[in-house]
Coordinates of C-alpha atoms in Angstrom, one line a residue:
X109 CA 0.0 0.0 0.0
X110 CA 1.4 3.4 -0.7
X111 CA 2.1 5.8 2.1
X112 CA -0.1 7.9 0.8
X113 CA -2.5 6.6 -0.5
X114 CA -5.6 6.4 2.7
X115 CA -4.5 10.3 2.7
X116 CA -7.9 12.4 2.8
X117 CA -6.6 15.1 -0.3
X118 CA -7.7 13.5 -3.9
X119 CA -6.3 15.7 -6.7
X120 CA -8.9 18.0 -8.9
X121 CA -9.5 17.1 -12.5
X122 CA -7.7 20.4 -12.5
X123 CA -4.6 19.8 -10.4
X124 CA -4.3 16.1 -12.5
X125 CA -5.0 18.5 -16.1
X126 CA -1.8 20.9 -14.8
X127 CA 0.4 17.6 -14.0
X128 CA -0.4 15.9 -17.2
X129 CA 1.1 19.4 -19.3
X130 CA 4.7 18.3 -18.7
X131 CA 4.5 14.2 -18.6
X132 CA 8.4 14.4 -18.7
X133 CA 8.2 14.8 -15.4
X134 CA 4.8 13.7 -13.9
X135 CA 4.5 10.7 -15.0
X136 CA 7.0 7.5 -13.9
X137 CA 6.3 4.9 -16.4
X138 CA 9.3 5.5 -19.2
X139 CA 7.7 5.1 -22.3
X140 CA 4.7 7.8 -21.1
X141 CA 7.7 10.7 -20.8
X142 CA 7.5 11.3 -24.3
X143 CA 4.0 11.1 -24.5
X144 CA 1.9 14.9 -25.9
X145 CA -1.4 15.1 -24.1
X146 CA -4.5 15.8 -26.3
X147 CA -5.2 19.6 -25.9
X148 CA -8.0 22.0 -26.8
X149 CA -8.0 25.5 -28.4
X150 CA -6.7 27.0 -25.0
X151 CA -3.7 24.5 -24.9
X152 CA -5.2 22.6 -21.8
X153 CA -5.1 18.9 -21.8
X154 CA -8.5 17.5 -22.6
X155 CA -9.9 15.6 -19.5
X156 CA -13.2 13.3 -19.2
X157 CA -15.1 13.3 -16.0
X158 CA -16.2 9.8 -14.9
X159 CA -17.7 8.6 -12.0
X160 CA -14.5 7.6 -10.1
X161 CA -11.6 8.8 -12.5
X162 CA -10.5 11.7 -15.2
X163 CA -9.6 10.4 -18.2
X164 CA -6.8 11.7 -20.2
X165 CA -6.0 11.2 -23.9
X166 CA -2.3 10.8 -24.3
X167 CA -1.0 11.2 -28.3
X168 CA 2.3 9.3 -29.4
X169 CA 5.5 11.6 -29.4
X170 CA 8.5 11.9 -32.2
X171 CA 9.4 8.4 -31.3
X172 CA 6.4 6.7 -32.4
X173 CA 3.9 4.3 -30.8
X174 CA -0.1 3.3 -29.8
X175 CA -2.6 6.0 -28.6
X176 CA -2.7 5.7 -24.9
X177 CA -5.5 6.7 -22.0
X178 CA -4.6 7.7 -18.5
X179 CA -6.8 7.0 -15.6
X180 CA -6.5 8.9 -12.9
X181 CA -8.5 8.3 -9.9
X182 CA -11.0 10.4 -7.9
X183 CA -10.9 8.8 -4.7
X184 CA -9.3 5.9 -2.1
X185 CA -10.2 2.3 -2.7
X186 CA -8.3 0.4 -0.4
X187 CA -7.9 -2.7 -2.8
X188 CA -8.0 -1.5 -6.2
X189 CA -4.3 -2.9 -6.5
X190 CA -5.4 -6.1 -5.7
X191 CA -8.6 -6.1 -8.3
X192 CA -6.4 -4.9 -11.2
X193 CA -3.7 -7.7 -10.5
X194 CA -6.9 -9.7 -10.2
X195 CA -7.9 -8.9 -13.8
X196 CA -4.7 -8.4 -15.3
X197 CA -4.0 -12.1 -14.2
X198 CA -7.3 -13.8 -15.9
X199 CA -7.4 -11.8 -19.0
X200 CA -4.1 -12.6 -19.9
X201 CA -4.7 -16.4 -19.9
X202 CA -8.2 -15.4 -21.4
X203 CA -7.8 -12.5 -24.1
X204 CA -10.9 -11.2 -25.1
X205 CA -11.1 -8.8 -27.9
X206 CA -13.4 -6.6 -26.7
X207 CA -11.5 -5.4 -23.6
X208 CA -8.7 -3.1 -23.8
X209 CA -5.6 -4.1 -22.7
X210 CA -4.3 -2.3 -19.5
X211 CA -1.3 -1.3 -17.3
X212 CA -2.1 -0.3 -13.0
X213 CA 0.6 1.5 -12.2
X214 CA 0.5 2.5 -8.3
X215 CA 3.2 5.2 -8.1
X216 CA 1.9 6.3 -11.8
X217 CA 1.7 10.2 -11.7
X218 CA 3.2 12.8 -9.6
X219 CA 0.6 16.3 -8.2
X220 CA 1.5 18.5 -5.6
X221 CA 4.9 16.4 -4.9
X222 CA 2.6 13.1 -4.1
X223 CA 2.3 9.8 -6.4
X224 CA -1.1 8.8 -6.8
X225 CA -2.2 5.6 -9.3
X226 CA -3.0 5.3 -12.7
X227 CA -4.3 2.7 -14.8
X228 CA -2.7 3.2 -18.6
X229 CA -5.3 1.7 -21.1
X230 CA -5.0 1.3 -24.8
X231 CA -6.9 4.3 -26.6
X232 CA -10.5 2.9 -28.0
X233 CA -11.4 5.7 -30.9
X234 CA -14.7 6.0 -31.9
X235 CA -18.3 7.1 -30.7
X236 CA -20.4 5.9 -27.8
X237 CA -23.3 3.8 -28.1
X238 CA -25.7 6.4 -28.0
X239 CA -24.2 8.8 -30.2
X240 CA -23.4 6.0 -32.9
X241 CA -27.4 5.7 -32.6
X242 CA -28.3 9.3 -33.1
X243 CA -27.2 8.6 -36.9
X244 CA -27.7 4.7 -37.0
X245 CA -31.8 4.7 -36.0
X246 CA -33.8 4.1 -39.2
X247 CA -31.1 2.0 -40.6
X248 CA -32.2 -1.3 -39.5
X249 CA -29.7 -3.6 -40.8
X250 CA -27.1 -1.6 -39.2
X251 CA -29.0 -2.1 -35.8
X252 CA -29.5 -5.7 -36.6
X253 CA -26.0 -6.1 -37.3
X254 CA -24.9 -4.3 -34.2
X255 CA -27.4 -6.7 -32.2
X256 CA -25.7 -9.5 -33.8
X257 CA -22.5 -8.3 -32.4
X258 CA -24.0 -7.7 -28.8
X259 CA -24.5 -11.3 -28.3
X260 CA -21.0 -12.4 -29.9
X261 CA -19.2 -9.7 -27.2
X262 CA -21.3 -10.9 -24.3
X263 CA -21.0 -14.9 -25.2
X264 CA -17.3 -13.7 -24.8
X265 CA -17.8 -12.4 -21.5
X266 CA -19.8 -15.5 -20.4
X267 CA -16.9 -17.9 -21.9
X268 CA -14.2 -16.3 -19.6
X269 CA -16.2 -16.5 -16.3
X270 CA -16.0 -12.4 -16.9
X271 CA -18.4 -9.9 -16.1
X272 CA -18.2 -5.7 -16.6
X273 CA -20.4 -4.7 -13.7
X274 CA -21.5 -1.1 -15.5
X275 CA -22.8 -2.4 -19.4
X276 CA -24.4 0.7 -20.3
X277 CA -24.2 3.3 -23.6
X278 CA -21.3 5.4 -22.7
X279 CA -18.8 2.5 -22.0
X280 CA -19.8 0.8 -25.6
X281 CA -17.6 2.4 -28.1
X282 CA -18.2 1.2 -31.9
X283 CA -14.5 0.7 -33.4
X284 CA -15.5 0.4 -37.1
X285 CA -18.3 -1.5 -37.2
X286 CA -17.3 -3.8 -33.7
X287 CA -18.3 -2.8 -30.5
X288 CA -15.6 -2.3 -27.3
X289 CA -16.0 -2.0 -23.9
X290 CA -14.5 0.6 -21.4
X291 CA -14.5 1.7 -17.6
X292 CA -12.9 -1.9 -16.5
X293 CA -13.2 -0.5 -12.3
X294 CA -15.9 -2.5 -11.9
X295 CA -15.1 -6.1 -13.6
X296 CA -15.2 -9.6 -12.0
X297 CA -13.1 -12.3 -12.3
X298 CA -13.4 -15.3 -10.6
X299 CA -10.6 -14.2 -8.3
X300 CA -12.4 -11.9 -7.2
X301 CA -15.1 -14.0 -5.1
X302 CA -16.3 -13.0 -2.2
X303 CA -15.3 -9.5 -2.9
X304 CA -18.0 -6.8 -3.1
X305 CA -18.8 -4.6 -5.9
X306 CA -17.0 -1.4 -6.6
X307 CA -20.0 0.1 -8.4
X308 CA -23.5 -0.7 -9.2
X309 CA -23.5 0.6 -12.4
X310 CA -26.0 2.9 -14.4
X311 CA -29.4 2.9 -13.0
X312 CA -30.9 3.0 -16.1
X313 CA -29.8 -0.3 -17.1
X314 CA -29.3 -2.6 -13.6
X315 CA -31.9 -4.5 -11.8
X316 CA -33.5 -1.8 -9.2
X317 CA -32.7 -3.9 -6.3
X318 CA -28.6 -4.1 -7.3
X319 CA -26.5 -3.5 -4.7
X320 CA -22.6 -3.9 -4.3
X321 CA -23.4 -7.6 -2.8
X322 CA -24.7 -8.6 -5.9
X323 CA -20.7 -9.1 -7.9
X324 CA -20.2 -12.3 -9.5
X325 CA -20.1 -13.8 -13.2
X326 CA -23.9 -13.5 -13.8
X327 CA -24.0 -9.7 -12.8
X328 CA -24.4 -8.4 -16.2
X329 CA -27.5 -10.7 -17.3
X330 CA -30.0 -8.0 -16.9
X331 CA -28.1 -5.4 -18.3
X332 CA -26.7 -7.3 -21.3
X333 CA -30.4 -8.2 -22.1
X334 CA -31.7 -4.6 -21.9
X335 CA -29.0 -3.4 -24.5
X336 CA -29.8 -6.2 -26.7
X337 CA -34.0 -5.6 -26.3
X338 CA -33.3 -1.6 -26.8
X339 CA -31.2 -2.5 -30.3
X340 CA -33.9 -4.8 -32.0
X341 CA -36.4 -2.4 -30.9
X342 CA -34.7 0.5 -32.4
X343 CA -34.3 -1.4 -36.0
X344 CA -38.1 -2.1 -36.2
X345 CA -39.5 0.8 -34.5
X346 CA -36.9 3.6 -35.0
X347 CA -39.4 6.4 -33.2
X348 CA -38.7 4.7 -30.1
X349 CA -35.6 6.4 -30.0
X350 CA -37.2 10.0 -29.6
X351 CA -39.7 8.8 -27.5
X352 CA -38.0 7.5 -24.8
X353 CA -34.1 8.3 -25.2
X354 CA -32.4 10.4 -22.5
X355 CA -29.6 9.0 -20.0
X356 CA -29.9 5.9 -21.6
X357 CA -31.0 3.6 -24.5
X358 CA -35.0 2.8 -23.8
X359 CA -35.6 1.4 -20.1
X360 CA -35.5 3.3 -17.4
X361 CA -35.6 2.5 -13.5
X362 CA -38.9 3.3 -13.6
X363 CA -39.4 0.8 -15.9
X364 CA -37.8 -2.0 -14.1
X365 CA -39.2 -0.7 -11.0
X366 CA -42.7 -1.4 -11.9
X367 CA -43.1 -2.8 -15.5
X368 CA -47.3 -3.3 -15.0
X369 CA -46.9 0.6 -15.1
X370 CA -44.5 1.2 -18.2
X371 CA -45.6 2.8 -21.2
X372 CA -42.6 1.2 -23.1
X373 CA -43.1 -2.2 -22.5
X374 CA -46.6 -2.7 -24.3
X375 CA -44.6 -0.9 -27.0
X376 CA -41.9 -3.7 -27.8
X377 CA -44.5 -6.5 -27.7
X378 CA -46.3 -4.8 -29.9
X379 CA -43.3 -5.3 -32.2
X380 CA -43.2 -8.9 -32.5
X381 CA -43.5 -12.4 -31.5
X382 CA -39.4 -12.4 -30.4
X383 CA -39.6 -8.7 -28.8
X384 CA -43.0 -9.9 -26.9
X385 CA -40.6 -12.9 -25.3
X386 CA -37.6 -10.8 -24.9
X387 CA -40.0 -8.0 -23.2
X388 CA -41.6 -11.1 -20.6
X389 CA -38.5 -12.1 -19.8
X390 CA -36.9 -8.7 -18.8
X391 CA -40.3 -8.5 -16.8
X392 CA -39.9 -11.5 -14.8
X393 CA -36.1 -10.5 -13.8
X394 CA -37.5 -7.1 -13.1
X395 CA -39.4 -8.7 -10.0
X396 CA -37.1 -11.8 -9.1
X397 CA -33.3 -11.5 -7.3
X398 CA -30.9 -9.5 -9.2
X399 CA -28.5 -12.5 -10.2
X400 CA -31.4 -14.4 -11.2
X401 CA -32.2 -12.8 -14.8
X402 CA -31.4 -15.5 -17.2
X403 CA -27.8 -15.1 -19.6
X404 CA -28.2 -13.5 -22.5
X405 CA -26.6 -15.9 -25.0
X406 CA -29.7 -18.4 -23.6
X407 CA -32.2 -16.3 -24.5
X408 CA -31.1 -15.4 -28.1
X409 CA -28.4 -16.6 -31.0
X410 CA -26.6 -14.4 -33.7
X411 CA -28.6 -14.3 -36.8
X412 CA -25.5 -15.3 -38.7
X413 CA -22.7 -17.8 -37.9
X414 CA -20.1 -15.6 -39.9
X415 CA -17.6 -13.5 -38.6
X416 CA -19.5 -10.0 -37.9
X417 CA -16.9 -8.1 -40.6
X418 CA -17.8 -10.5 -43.3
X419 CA -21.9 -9.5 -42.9
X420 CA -21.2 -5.9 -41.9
X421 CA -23.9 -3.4 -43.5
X422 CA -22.1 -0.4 -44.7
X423 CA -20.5 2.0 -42.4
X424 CA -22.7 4.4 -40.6
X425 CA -20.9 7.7 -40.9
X426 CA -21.1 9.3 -37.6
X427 CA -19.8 13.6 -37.3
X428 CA -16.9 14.0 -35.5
X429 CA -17.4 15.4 -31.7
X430 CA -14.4 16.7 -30.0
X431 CA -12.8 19.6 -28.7
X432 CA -9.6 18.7 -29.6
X433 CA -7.1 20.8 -31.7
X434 CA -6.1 19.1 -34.9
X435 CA -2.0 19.5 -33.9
X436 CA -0.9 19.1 -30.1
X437 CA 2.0 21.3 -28.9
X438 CA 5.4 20.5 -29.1
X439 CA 6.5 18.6 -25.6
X440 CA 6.9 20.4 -22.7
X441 CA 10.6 20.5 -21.2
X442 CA 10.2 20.7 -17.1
X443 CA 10.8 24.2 -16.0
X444 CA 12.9 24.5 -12.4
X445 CA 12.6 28.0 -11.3
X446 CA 15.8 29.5 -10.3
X447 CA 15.9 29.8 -6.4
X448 CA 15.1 34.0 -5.1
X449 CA 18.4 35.7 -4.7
X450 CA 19.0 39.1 -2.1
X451 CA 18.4 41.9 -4.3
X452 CA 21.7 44.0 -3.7
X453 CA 22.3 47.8 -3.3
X454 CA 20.6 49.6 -6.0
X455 CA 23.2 52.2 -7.2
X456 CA 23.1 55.7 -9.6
X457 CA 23.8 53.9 -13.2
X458 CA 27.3 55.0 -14.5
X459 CA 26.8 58.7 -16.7
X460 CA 28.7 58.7 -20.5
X461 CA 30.4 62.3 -19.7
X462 CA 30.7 62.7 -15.8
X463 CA 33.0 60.2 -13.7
X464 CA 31.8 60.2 -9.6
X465 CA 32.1 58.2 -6.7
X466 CA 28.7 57.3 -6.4
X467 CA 28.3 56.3 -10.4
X468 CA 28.1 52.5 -10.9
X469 CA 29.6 50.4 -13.2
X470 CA 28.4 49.6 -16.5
X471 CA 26.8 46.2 -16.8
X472 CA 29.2 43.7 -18.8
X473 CA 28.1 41.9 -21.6
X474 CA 27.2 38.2 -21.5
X475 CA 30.1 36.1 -21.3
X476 CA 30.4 33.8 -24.5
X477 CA 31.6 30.6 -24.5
X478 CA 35.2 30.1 -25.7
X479 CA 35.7 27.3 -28.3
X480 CA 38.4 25.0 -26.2
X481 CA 39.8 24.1 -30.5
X482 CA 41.1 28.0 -30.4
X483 CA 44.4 27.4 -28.7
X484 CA 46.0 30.8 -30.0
X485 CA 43.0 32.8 -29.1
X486 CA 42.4 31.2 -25.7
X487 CA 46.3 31.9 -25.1
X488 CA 46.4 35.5 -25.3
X489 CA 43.0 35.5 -23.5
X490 CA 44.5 33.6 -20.2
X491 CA 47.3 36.1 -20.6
X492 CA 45.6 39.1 -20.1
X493 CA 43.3 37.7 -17.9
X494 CA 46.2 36.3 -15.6
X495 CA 47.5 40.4 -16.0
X496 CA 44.7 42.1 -15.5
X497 CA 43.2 39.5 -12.5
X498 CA 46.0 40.1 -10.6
X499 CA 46.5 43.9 -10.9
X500 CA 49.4 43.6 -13.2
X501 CA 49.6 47.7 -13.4
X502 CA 50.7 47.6 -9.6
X503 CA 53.1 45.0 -9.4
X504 CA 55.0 44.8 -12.4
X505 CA 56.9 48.5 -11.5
X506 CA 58.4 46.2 -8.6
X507 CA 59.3 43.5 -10.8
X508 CA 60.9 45.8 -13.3
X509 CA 63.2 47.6 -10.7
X510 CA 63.9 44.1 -9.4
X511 CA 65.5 43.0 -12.8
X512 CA 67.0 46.3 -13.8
X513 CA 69.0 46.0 -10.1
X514 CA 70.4 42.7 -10.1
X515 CA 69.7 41.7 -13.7
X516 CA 70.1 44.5 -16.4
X517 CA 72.5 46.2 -15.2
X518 CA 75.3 43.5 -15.2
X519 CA 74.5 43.6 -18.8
X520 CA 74.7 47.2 -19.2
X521 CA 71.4 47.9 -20.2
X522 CA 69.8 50.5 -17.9
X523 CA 67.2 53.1 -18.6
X524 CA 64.9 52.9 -21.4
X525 CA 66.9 49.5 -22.6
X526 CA 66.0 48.3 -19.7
X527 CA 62.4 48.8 -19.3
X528 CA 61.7 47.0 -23.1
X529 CA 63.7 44.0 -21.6
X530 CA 61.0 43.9 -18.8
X531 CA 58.5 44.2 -20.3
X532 CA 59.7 41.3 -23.5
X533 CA 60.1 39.3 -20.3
X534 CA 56.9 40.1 -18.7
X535 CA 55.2 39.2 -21.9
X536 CA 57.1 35.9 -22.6
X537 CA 55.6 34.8 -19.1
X538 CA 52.2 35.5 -19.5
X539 CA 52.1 33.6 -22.7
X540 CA 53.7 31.2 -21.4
X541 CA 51.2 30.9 -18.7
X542 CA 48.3 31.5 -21.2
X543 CA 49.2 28.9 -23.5
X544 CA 49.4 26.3 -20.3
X545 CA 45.6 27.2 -19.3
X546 CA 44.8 27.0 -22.8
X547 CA 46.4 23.1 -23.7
X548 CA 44.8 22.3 -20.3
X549 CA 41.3 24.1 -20.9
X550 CA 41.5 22.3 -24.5
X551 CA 41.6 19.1 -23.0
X552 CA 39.4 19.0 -20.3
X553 CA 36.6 21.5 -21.5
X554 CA 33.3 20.5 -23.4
X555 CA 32.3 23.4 -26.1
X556 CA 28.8 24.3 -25.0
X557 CA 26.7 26.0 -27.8
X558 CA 23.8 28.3 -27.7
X559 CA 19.9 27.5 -28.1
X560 CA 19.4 25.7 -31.9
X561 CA 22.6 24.0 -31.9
X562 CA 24.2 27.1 -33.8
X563 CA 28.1 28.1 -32.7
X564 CA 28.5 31.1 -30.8
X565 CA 30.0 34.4 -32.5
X566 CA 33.7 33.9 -33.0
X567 CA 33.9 29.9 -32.0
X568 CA 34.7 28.7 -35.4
X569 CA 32.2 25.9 -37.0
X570 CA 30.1 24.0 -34.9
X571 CA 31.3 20.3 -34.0
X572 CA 29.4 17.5 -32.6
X573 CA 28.6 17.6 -28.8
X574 CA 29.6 15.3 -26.6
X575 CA 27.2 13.0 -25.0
X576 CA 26.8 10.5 -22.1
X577 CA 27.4 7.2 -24.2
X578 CA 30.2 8.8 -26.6
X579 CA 31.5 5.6 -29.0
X580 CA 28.9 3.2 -27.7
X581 CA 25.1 2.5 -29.3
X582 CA 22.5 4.4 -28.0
X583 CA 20.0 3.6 -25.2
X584 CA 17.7 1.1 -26.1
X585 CA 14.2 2.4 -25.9
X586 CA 11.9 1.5 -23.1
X587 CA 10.4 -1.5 -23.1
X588 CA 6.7 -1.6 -24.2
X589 CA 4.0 -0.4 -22.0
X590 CA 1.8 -3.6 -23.1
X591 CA 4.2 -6.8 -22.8
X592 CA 2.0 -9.8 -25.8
X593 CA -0.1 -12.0 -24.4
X594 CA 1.3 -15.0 -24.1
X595 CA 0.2 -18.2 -26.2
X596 CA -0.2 -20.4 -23.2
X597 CA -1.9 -19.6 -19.9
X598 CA 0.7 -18.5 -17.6
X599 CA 1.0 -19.3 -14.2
X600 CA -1.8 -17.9 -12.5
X601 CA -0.6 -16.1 -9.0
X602 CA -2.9 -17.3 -6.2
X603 CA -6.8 -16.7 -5.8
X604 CA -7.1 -13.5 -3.9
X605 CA -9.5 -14.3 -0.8
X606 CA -11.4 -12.8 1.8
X607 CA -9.3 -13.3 4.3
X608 CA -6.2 -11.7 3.3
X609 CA -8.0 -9.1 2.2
X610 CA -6.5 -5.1 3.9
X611 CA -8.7 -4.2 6.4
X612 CA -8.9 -0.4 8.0
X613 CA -8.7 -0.2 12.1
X614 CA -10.2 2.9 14.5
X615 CA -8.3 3.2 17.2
X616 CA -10.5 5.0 19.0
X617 CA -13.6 2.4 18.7
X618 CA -11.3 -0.8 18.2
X619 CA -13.4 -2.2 14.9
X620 CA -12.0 -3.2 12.0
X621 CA -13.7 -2.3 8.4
X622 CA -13.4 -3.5 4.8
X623 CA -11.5 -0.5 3.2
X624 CA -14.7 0.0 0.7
X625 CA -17.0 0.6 4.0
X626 CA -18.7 3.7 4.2
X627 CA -17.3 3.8 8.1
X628 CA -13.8 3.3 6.9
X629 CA -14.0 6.6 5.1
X630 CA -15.1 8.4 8.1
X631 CA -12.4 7.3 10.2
X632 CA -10.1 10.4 11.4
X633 CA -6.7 10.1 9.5
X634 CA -5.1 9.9 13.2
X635 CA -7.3 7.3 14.3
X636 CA -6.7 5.3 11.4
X637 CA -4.6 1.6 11.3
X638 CA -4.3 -0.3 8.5
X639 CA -3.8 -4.3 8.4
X640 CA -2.9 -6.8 6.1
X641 CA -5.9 -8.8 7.2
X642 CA -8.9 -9.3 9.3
X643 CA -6.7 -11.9 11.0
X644 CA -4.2 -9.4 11.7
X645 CA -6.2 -6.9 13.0
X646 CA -8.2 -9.1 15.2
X647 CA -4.9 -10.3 16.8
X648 CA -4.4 -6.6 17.8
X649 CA -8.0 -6.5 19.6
X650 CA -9.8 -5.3 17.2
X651 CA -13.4 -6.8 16.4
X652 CA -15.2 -6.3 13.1
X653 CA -17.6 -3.8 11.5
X654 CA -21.3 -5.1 11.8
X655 CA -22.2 -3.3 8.6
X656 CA -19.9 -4.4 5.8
X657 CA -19.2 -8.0 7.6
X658 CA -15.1 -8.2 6.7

C-alpha cells in the first residue's frame, strides 16, 4: 500500500490536467515521458469526468507508438491494487477482444509532490453507443448487425467467467463496425469471489434492487439483455428512439421498478412475436433477485454464424465530436525555477560624460563561451586575464626595478633599454602561462553551444557535442507499456481471498472495516490503522464492523 495513498486530499480534475502538461516529469512509467497530451484551443489537456476517475487522452510523441489513456483516480479504494492484479492475471490467460488491454501503475503520476495511481489503457477511438445511434436509428440492418455483435461480445464475456459490472451506452464504443468495452473499475473475475462490488453501475440499465453484494459472473444478465431488447427495438420501430431516449437507451428505472406501469413495455410487444418474449422475460427478472435474470446468450443466438466483418452493412458515418485541436503542442521540457536571490544595493547607473564616486559600473556583456579548439585565441585571453586579474599595473613597477637591479644592469642595459627588456620578459611569461591554461582548458573542456545548436559568435564551426554514451550505441528504448499475451496460460498467481483481504482499524472504537466501507472513510486520518488482514487486525484486539461484515 502506498504511504499515501488512505491520505484524505484526492487531486482535482484540474490539479491532475496541470500535472499531465509536462508528462516528462509527472508521469514514472518510461515510455509515457514522451507522450503529448490531447489539448484544446486553450492549450489545456482535454480531460473526461467519470464517475470515479479523469480520463486523459495521451498522443504518441517523435518516437512513435499506440494512442494511450490515462486514468486517474478520484478517490481511495483500499484494494483496487489487488482487483487490477486480479484482472490483469485472468485476462491474460483469457484474451478477449473486446477489452482493452491495461497497465495499474500504483506510483503512476506525480501532483502536488505526491504519487497517486493510474491505470494506462490502450486508446478505443470511436463514438459511444448512444451517439453511434443518433445517426444509426432508421437503418435497420445496421442495428441488426450491431445486435448480432451484442450477443457475440457478451457470449465472450460468459466464456471467460467475466463480467463488466456497468454495461451501459457510454462504456460501448463502436471501433468500425465492432463494439468495445470501457471503464474496466468494476469487472469480475473469478478471483475476485467473495469481494463486493465497486460500483452498481447505471441505473438505467441494472436491476432496481442491485447493490454492491450482488458481484459475480452473472451480474451483467439483466443489463446485457436490456442493451440487446433496446437495439432490436430500435431497428423495427426507430421512433422509439425520440420517445423515450435520454440517459440511456430505452428502459428506465422506472421501468424495471414497476413494468405493470410502463408505457414502453406494451410498445416492444407490440413489435413482434421475439420482442414480446424478450420484453416477458426482462419482466420476470424485473421482479425476481438480481443475479437471477437468465444469460443473454440463452435467450437469443446471432442471426448469422459468420464473422461480424464478413456481414457488416455499410459504415454508418457518424460527425466527429471533439474539442480537440487538430495539432498538439510540441512537448513540454520541465521548467525549475531559479531559487530568489537578495536583491543588492541599488546604485546611480554609471553617466557617459561625468566620472563620480557614487556612479556604478556599466553592466558587462554576456560572457560567450570560448571554443576550447582555439588554442592561439584562448592563449592570449589567459594572458591578459592572468594580467589584469591580478593587478598587473601595480606589481609589475616592482618587478621591473627588481631585474634592472640585479639583472640589467650586469649587462649594461639601464634606462629605457631596460624597461623594453622587462617588459619582453613580462610578456614571454604570460604567454607562457596562457598557452598552459589553454592546452589544459583544451583538454578537459566540453564546447557548450547556444539554443538551436548554432556556434557562438567567433567559435569557429560547430562540431558534434559530446554526449553520455560517446563511442557506444544508444540507449535502447523503453520496453513496451503492453508486454504480448502470451500463447499459453501463464501461471496464475494465487486466488485473492477474503481473508487476506487489507482491512482499516479505528483506534478510538477498536473495529475493523473493509477498506470499501462507508465507516472506513469516516475514520479520522489519526485514528486510522491499516492491516494486512482481518486476522491481523483481530490479533491486535480489534473486532469487526457489523455493517460491511469483513
Amino acid at each position: 500500500m502506498l504511504p499515501n495513498a488512505t491520505t484524505n486530499f484526492w487531486p482535482s480534475a484540474r490539479n491532475y490536467a496541470e500535472a499531465v502538461q509536462c508528462p516528462l516529469v509527472c508521469f514514472e512509467e518510461p515510455s509515457l515521458k514522451r507522450m503529448l497530451p490531447a489539448v484544446d484551443r486553450l492549450g489545456m489537456p482535454l480531460v473526461t469526468s467519470g464517475q470515479f476517475a479523469y480520463v486523459f487522452k495521451l498522443n504518441p510523441g517523435d518516437a512513435g507508438g499506440e494512442t494511450l489513456a490515462v486514468r486517474c483516480f478520484r478517490g481511495f479504494l483500499g484494494d483496487r491494487e489487488e482487483r487490477y492484479r486480479a484482472l490483469d492475471a485472468h485476462l491474460n490467460a483469457h484474451r478477449i477482444g473486446a477489452l482493452p488491454r491495461f497497465k495499474y501503475l500504483p506510483k503512476g503520476i506525480l501532483v502536488a509532490g505526491r504519487r497517486y495511481p493510474v491505470l494506462v489503457m490502450e486508446w478505443v477511438e470511436g463514438p459511444t453507443l448512444d451517439v453511434y445511434l443518433d445517426e444509426a436509428v432508421g437503418r435497420r440492418e445496421a442495428l441488426l448487425h450491431l445486435a448480432d455483435e451484442w450477443v457475440r461480445l457478451v457470449a465472450a464475456l460468459r466464456e471467460a467467467e467475466v463480467a463488466h459490472g456497468d454495461l451501459q451506452h457510454g462504456n460501448i464504443i463502436v471501433e468500425g463496425g465492432r463494439l468495445r468495452l470501457v471503464d474496466l473499475d468494476g469487472m469480475y473475475v473469478p478471483a475476485l469471489q467473495g469481494f463486493k462490488a465497486s460500483e452498481v453501475g447505471h441505473q438505467h440499465y441494472q436491476h432496481p434492487a442491485r447493490d454492491v453484494a450482488h458481484f459475480s459472473a452473472d451480474t451483467d444478465n439483466f443489463s446485457a439483455l436490456v442493451v440487446y431488447l433496446s437495439l432490436i427495438s430500435l431497428a423495427e420501430r426507430p421512433e422509439l428512439w425520440g420517445e423515450h431516449h435520454d440517459e440511456n437507451l430505452l428502459f428506465t428505472r422506472a421501468d424495471f421498478a414497476d413494468p405493470a406501469a410502463s408505457a414502453l413495455f406494451p410498445k416492444i410487444e407490440a413489435l413482434g412475436e421475439e420482442h414480446a418474449r424478450l420484453a416477458e422475460a426482462l419482466k420476470a427478472a424485473c421482479t425476481s433477485d438480481p443475479e437471477s435474470a437468465p444469460p443473454l446468450t440463452e435467450l437469443v443466438e446471432p442471426r448469422s454464424t459468420l464473422p461480424g466483418w464478413m456481414n457488416a452493412p455499410a459504415d454508418v458515418e457518424v460527425r466527429a465530436r471533439t474539442r480537440e485541436v487538430a495539432r498538439a503542442p510540441a512537448l513540454r521540457e520541465p521548467h525549475w525555477p531559479a531559487p530568489k536571490t537578495r536583491r543588492g544595493t541599488p546604485a546611480t547607473p554609471e553617466s557617459a560624460t561625468v566620472q563620480g564616486l557614487f556612479h556604478a559600473a556599466a553592466a558587462g556583456a554576456q560572457a560567450v563561451p570560448r571554443d576550447p579548439a582555439d588554442l592561439r585565441g584562448n592563449t592570449f585571453y589567459f594572458a591578459k586575464s592572468a594580467f589584469g586579474d591580478s593587478y598587473g599595473y601595480i606589481w609589475w613597477i616592482p618587478l621591473h626595478n627588481f631585474f634592472l637591479r640585479y639583472i640589467w644592469a650586469a649587462f649594461g642595459a639601464e634606462g629605457f633599454a631596460g624597461m623594453m627588456l622587462t617588459l619582453i620578459a613580462l610578456f614571454v611569461l604570460l604567454l607562457f602561462y596562457g598557452l598552459f591554461r589553454a592546452v589544459y582548458y583544451a583538454e578537459t573542456a566540453t564546447t557548450a553551444l547556444p539554443a538551436g545548436g548554432a556556434p557562438a559568435p567567433g567559435l569557429g564551426p560547430a562540431r558534434p557535442a559530446a554526449t553520455l554514451f560517446a563511442g557506444h550505441a544508444p540507449p535502447p528504448p523503453p520496453p513496451p507499456l503492453f508486454a504480448p499475451h502470451a500463447t499459453g496460460a501463464p501461471p496464475a498467481p494465487p486466488p485473492l481471498t477474503v481473508a487476506a483481504r487489507p482491512v482499516v482499524g479505528n483506534r478510538s472504537l477498536g473495529i475493523y472495516h473493509l477498506p470499501d466501507c462507508d465507516w472506513a472513510a469516516r475514520v479520522p486520518q489519526r485514528q486510522r490503522a491499516d492491516f494486512d488482514s482481518p486476522t491481523t487486525a483481530a490479533a491486535a484486539g480489534y473486532r469487526p464492523c457489523r455493517v460491511c461484515k469483513p
